[in-house]
Backbone as CSV, one residue per row, in Angstrom:
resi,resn,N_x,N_y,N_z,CA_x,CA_y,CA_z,C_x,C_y,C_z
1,UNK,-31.861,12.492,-41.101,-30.436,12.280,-41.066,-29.988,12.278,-39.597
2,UNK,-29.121,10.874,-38.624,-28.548,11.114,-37.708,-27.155,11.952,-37.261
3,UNK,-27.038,12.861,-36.983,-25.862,13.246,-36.759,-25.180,12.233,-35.749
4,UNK,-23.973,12.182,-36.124,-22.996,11.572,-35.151,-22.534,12.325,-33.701
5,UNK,-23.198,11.814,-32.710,-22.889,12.271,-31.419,-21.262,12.926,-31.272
6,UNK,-21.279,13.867,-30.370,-20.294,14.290,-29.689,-19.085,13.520,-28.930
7,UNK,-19.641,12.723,-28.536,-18.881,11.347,-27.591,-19.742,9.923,-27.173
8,UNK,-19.507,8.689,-27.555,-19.841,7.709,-27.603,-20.358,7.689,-25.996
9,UNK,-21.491,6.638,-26.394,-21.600,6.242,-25.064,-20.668,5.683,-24.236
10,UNK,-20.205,4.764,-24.445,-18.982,4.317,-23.606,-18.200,5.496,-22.852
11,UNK,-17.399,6.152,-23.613,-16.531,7.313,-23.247,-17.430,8.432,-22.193
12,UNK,-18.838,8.706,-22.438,-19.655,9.436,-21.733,-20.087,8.647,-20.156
13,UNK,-20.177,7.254,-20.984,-20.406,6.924,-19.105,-18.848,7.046,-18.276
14,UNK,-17.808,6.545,-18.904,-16.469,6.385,-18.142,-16.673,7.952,-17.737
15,UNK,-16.680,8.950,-18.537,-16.367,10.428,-17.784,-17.412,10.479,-16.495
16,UNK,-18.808,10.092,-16.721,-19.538,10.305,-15.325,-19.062,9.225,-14.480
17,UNK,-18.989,8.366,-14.376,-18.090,7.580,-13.136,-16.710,7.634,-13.122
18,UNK,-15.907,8.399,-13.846,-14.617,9.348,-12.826,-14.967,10.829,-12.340
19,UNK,-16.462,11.234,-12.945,-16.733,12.178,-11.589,-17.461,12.070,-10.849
20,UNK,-18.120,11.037,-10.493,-18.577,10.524,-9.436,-17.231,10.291,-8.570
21,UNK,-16.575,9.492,-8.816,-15.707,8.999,-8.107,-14.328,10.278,-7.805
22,UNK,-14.305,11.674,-8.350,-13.926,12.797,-7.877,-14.582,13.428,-6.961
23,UNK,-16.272,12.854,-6.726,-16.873,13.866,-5.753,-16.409,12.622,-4.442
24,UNK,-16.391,11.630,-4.788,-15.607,10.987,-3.316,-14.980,11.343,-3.291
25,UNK,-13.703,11.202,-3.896,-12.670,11.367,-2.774,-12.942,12.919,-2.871
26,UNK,-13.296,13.959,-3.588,-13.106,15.148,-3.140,-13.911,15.421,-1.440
27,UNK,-14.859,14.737,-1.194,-15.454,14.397,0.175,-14.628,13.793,1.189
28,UNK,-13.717,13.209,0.586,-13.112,12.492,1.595,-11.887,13.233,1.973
29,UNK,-10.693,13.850,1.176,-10.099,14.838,1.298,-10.408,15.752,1.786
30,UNK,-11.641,16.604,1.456,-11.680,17.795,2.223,-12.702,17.540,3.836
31,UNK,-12.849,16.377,4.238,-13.256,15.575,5.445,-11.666,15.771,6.155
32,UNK,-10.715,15.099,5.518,-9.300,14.910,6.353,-8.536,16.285,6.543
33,UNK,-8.662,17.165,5.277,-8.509,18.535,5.877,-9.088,19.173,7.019
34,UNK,-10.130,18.601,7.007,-11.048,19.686,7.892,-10.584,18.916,9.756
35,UNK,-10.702,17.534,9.507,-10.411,16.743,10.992,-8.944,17.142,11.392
36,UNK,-7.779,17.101,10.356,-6.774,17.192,10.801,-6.103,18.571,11.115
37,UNK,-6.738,19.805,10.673,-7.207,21.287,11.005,-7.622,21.075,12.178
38,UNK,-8.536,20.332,12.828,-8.622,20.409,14.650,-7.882,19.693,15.206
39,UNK,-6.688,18.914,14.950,-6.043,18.498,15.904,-4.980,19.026,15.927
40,UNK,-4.346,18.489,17.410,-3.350,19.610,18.061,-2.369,19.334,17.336
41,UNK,-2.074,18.363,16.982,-0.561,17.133,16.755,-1.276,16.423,15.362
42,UNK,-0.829,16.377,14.042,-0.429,15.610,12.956,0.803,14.668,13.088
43,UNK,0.763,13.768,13.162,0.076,12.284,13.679,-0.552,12.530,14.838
44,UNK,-1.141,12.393,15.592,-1.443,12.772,17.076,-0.081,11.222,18.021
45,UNK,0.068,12.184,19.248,0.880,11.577,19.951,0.703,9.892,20.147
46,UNK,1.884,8.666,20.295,1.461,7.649,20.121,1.864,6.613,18.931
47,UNK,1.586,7.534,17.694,0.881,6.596,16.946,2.085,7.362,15.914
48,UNK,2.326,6.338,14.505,3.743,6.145,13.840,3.382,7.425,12.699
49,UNK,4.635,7.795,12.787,4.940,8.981,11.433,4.838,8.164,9.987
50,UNK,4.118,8.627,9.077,3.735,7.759,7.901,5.119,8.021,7.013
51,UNK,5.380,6.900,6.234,6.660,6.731,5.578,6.871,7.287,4.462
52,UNK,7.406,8.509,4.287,7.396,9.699,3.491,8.344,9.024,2.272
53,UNK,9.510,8.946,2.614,10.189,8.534,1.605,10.076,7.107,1.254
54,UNK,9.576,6.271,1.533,9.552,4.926,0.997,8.287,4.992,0.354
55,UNK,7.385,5.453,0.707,6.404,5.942,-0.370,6.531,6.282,-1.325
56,UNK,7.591,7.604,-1.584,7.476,8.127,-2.821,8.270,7.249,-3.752
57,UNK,9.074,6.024,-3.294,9.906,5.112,-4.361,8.623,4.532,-4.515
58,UNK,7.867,3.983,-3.886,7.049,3.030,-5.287,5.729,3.844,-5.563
59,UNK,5.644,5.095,-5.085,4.778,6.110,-6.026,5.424,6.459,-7.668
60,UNK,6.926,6.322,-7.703,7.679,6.671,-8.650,6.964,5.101,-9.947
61,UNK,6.443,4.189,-9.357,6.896,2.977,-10.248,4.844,3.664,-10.894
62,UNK,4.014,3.934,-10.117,2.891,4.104,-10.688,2.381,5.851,-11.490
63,UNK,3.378,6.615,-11.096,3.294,8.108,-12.179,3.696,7.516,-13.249
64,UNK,4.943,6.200,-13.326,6.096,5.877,-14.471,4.631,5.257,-15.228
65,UNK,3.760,4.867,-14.664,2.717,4.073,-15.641,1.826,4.501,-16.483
66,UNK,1.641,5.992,-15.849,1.104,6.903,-16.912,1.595,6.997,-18.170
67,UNK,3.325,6.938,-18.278,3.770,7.149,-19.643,3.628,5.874,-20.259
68,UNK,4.080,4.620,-19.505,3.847,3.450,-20.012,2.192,3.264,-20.334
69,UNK,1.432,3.885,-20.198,0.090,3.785,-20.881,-0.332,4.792,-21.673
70,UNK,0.344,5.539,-21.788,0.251,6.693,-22.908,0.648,5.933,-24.184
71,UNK,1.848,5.365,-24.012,2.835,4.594,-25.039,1.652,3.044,-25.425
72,UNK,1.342,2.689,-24.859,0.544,1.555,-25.297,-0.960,2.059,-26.201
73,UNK,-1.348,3.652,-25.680,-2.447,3.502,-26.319,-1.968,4.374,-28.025
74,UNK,-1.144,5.090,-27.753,-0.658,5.137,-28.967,-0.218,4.219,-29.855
75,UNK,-0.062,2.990,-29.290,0.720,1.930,-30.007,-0.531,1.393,-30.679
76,UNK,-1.471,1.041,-30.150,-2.515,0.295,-30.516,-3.761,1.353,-31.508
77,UNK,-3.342,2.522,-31.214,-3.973,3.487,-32.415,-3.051,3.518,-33.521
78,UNK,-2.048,3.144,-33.632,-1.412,2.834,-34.642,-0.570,1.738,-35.112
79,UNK,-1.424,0.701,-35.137,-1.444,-0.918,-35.112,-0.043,-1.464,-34.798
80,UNK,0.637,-0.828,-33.844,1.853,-1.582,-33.483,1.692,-3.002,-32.443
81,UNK,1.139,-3.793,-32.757,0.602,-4.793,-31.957,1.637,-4.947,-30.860
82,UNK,2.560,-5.460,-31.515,4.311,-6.102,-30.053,4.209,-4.732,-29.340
83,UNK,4.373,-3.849,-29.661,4.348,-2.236,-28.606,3.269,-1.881,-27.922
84,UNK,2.393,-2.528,-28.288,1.126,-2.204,-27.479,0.931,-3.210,-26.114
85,UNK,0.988,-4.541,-26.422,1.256,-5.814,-25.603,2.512,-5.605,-24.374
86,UNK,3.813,-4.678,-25.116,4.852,-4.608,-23.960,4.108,-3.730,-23.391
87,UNK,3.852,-2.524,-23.874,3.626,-1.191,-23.212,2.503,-1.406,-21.916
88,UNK,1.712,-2.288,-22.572,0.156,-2.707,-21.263,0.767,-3.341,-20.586
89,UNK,1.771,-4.180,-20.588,2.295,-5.571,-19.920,3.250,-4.530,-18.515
90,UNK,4.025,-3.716,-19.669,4.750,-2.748,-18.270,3.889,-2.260,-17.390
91,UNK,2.592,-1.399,-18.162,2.061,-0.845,-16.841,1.648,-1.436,-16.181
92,UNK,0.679,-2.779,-16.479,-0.074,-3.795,-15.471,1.493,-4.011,-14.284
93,UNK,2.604,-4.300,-14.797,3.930,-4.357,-13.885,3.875,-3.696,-12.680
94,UNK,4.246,-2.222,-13.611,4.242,-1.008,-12.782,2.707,-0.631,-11.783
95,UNK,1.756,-1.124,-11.722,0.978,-0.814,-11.012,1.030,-2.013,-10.066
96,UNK,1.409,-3.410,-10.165,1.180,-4.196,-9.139,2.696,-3.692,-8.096
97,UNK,3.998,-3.293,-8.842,4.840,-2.623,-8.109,4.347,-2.178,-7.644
98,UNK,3.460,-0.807,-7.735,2.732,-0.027,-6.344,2.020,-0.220,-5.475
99,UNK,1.406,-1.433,-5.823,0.227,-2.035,-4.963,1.261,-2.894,-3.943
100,UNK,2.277,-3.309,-4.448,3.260,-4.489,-3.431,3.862,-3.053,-2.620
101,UNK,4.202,-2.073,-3.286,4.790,-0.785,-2.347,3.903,-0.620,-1.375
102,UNK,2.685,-0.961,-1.731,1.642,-0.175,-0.027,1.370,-1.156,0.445
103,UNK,1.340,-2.073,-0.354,0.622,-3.471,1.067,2.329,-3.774,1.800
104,UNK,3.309,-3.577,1.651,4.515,-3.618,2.387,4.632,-2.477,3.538
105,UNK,4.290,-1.483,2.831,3.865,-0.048,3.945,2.601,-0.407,4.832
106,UNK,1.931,-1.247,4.692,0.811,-1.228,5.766,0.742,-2.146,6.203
107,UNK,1.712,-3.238,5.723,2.306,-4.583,7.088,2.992,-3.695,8.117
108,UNK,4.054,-2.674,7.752,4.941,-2.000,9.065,3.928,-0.925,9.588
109,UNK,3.665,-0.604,8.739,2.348,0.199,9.634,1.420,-0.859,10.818
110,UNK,1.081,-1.856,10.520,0.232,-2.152,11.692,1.067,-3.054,12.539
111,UNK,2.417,-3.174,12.141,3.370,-3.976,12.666,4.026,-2.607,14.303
112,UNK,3.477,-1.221,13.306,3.932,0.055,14.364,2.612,0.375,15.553
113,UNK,1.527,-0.700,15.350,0.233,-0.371,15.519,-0.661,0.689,15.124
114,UNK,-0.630,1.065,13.886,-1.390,1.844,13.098,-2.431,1.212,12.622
115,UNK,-3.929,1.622,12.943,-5.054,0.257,12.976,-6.073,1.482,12.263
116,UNK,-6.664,0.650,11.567,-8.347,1.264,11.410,-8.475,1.967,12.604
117,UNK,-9.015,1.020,13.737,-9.381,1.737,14.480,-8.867,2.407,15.517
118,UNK,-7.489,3.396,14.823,-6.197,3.814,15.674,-6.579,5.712,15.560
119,UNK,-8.383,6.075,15.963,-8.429,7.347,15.432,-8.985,7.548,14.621
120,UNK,-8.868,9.157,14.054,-8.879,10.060,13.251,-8.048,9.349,12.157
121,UNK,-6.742,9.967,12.865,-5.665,9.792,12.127,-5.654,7.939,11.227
122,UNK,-5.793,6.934,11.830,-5.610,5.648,11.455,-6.613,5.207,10.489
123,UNK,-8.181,5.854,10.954,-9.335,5.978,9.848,-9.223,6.188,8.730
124,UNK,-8.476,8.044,8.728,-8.485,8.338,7.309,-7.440,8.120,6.435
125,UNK,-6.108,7.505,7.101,-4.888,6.448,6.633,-5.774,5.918,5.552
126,UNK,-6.297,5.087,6.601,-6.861,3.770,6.068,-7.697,3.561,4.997
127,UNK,-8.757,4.644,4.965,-9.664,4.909,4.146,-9.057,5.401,2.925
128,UNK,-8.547,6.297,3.170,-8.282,7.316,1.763,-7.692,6.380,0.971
129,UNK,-5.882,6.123,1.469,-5.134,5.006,0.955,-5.729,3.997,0.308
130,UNK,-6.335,3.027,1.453,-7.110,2.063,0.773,-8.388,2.133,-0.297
131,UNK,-8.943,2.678,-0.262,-9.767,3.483,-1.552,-9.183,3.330,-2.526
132,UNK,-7.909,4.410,-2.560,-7.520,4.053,-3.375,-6.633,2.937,-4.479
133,UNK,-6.156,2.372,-3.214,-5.390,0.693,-3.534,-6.062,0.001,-4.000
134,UNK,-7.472,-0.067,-3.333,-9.011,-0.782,-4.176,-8.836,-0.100,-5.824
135,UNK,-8.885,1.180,-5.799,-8.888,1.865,-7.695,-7.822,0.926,-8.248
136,UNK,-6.812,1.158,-7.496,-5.383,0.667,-8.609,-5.598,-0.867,-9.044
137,UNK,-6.106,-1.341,-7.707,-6.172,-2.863,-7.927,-7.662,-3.692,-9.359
138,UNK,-8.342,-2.718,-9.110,-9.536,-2.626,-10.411,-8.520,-2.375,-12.026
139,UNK,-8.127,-1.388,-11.533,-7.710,-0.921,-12.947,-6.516,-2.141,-13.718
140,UNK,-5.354,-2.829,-12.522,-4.668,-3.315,-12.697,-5.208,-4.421,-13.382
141,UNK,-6.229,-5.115,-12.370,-6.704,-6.470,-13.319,-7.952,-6.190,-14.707
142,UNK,-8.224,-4.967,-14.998,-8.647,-4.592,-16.185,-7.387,-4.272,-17.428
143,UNK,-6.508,-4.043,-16.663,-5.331,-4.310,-18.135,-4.264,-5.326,-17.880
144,UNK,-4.849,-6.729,-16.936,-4.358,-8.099,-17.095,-5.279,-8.566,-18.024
145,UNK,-6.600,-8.046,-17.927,-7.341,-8.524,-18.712,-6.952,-8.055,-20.920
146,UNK,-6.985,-6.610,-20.295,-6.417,-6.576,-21.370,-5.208,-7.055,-22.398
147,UNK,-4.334,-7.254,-21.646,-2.930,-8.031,-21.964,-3.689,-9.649,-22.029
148,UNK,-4.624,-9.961,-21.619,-4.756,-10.777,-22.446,-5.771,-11.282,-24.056
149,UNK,-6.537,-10.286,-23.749,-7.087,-9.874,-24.896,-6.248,-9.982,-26.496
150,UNK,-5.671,-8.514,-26.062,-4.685,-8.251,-27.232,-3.168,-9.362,-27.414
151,UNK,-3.309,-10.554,-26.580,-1.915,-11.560,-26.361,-2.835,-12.340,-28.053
152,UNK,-4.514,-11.846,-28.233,-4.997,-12.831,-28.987,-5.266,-11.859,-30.155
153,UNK,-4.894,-10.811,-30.177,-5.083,-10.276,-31.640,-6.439,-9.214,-31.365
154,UNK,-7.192,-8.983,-30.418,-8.460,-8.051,-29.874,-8.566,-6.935,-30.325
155,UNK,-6.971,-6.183,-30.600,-7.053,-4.917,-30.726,-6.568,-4.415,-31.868
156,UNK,-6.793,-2.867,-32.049,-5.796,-2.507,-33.346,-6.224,-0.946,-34.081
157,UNK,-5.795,-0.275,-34.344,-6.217,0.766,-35.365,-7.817,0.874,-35.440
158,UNK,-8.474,0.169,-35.786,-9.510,0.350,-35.518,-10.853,-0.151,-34.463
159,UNK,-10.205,-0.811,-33.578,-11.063,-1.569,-32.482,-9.871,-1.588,-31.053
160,UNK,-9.683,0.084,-30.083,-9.476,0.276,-29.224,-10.295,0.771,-28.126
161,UNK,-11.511,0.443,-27.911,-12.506,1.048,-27.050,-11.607,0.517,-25.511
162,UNK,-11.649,-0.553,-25.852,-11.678,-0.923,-24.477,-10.140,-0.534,-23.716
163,UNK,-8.820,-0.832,-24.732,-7.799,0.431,-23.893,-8.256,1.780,-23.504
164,UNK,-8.525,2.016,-24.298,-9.102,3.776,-24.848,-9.595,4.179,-23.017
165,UNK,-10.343,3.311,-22.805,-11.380,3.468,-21.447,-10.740,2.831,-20.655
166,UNK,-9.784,2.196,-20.431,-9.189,1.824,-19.263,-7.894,2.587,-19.248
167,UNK,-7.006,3.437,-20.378,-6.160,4.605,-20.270,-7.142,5.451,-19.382
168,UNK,-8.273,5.714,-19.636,-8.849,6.896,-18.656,-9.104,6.797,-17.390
169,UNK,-9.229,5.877,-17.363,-9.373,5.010,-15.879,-8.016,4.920,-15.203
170,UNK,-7.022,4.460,-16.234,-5.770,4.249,-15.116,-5.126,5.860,-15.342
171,UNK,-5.655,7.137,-16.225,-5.190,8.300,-15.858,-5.918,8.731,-15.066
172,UNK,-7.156,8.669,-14.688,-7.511,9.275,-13.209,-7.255,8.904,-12.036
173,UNK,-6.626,7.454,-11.549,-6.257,6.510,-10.726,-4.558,7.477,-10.592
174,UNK,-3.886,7.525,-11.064,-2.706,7.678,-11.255,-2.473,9.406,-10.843
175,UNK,-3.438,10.371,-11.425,-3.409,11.771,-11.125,-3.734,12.182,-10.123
176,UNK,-4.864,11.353,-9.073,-5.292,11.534,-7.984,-4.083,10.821,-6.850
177,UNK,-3.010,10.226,-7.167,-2.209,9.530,-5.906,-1.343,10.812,-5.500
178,UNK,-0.996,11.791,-6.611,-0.390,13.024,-5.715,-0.930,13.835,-4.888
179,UNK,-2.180,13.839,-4.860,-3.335,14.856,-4.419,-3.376,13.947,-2.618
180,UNK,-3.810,12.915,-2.663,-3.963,12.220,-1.744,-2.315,11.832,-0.865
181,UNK,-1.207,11.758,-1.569,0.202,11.469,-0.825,0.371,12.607,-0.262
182,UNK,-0.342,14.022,-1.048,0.344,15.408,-0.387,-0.739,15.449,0.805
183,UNK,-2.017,15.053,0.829,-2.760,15.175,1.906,-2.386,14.183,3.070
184,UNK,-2.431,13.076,2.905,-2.316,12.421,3.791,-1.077,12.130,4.147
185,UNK,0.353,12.018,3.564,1.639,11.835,4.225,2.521,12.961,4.740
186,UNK,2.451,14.220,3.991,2.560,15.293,4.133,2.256,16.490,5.191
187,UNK,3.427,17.271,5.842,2.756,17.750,7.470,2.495,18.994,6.821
């Protein structure tokens, strides 16, 4: 007799590659703690104060996507097809809103001369941020993809794997941008 596993494969690999991808950035965070702990000056002299409050308006449009993907995967566990289609359609929205929020923040950023290679400080801008803009931008066109999937009938009550695993994906994408805004914009 097979017993029925604990957690599908699918769901078991997504959990080991969002902790893989916690031991990065947890490497990379506690790298920028540790560099910006030896310097004298956060920003160091020169170089532009990172944009605290215009950040947090289009950080507001990608936390808002968490609920808008909470709401879609409930929708589609309980065959509300039209609610599931808006609900993915908002968040795919709401996440390219955030992605247009930072690539607008890092035209004036290098418009202030804030460069890759502007440092410490411009490195781990660059890195961390962008890291993560790379996540959002994965996840985003995995639920364009999805929105179009389910535009054809894909999903439903009983055949949600593939939201199922990209909700987890866009909730670890989404939980990690406070962790990283309080590290890196934050004095």
């Amino acid at each position: 007799m097979n017993a029925r596993p604990l957690i599908d494969n699918a769901r078991l690999a997504m959990f080991i590659f969002i902790g893989t991808e916690l031991m990065l950035f947890a490497g990379l965070v506690s790298a920028t703690l540790v560099l910006r702990a030896g310097m004298p000056a956060w920003p160091p002299p020169g170089l532009p104060v990172l944009p605290v409050g215009r950040t947090l308006l289009h950080s507001g449009a990608l936390l808002a996507s968490a609920v808008t993907m909470h709401l879609a995967l409930w929708a589609v566990r309980h065959d509300r097809q039209d609610a599931f289609r808006r609900a993915l359609g908002v968040t795919a929205l709401l996440g390219l809103g955030f992605l247009a929020g930072q690539g607008g923040e890092w035209g004036r950023l290098l418009g202030f001369g804030l460069r890759l290679s502007s440092g410490v400080y411009g490195g781990l801008f660059y890195t961390l941020i962008g890291l993560h803009a790379l996540h959002v931008t994965g996840a985003v066109l995995w639920l364009l993809e999805l929105c179009r999937r389910a535009g054809r009938g894909r999903y439903g009550a009983s055949a949600h794997l593939g939201p199922s695993l990209c909700g987890m994906y866009w909730t670890f994408v989404v939980l990690l941008w406070p962790v990283l805004f309080a590290v890196v914009y934050l004095p």
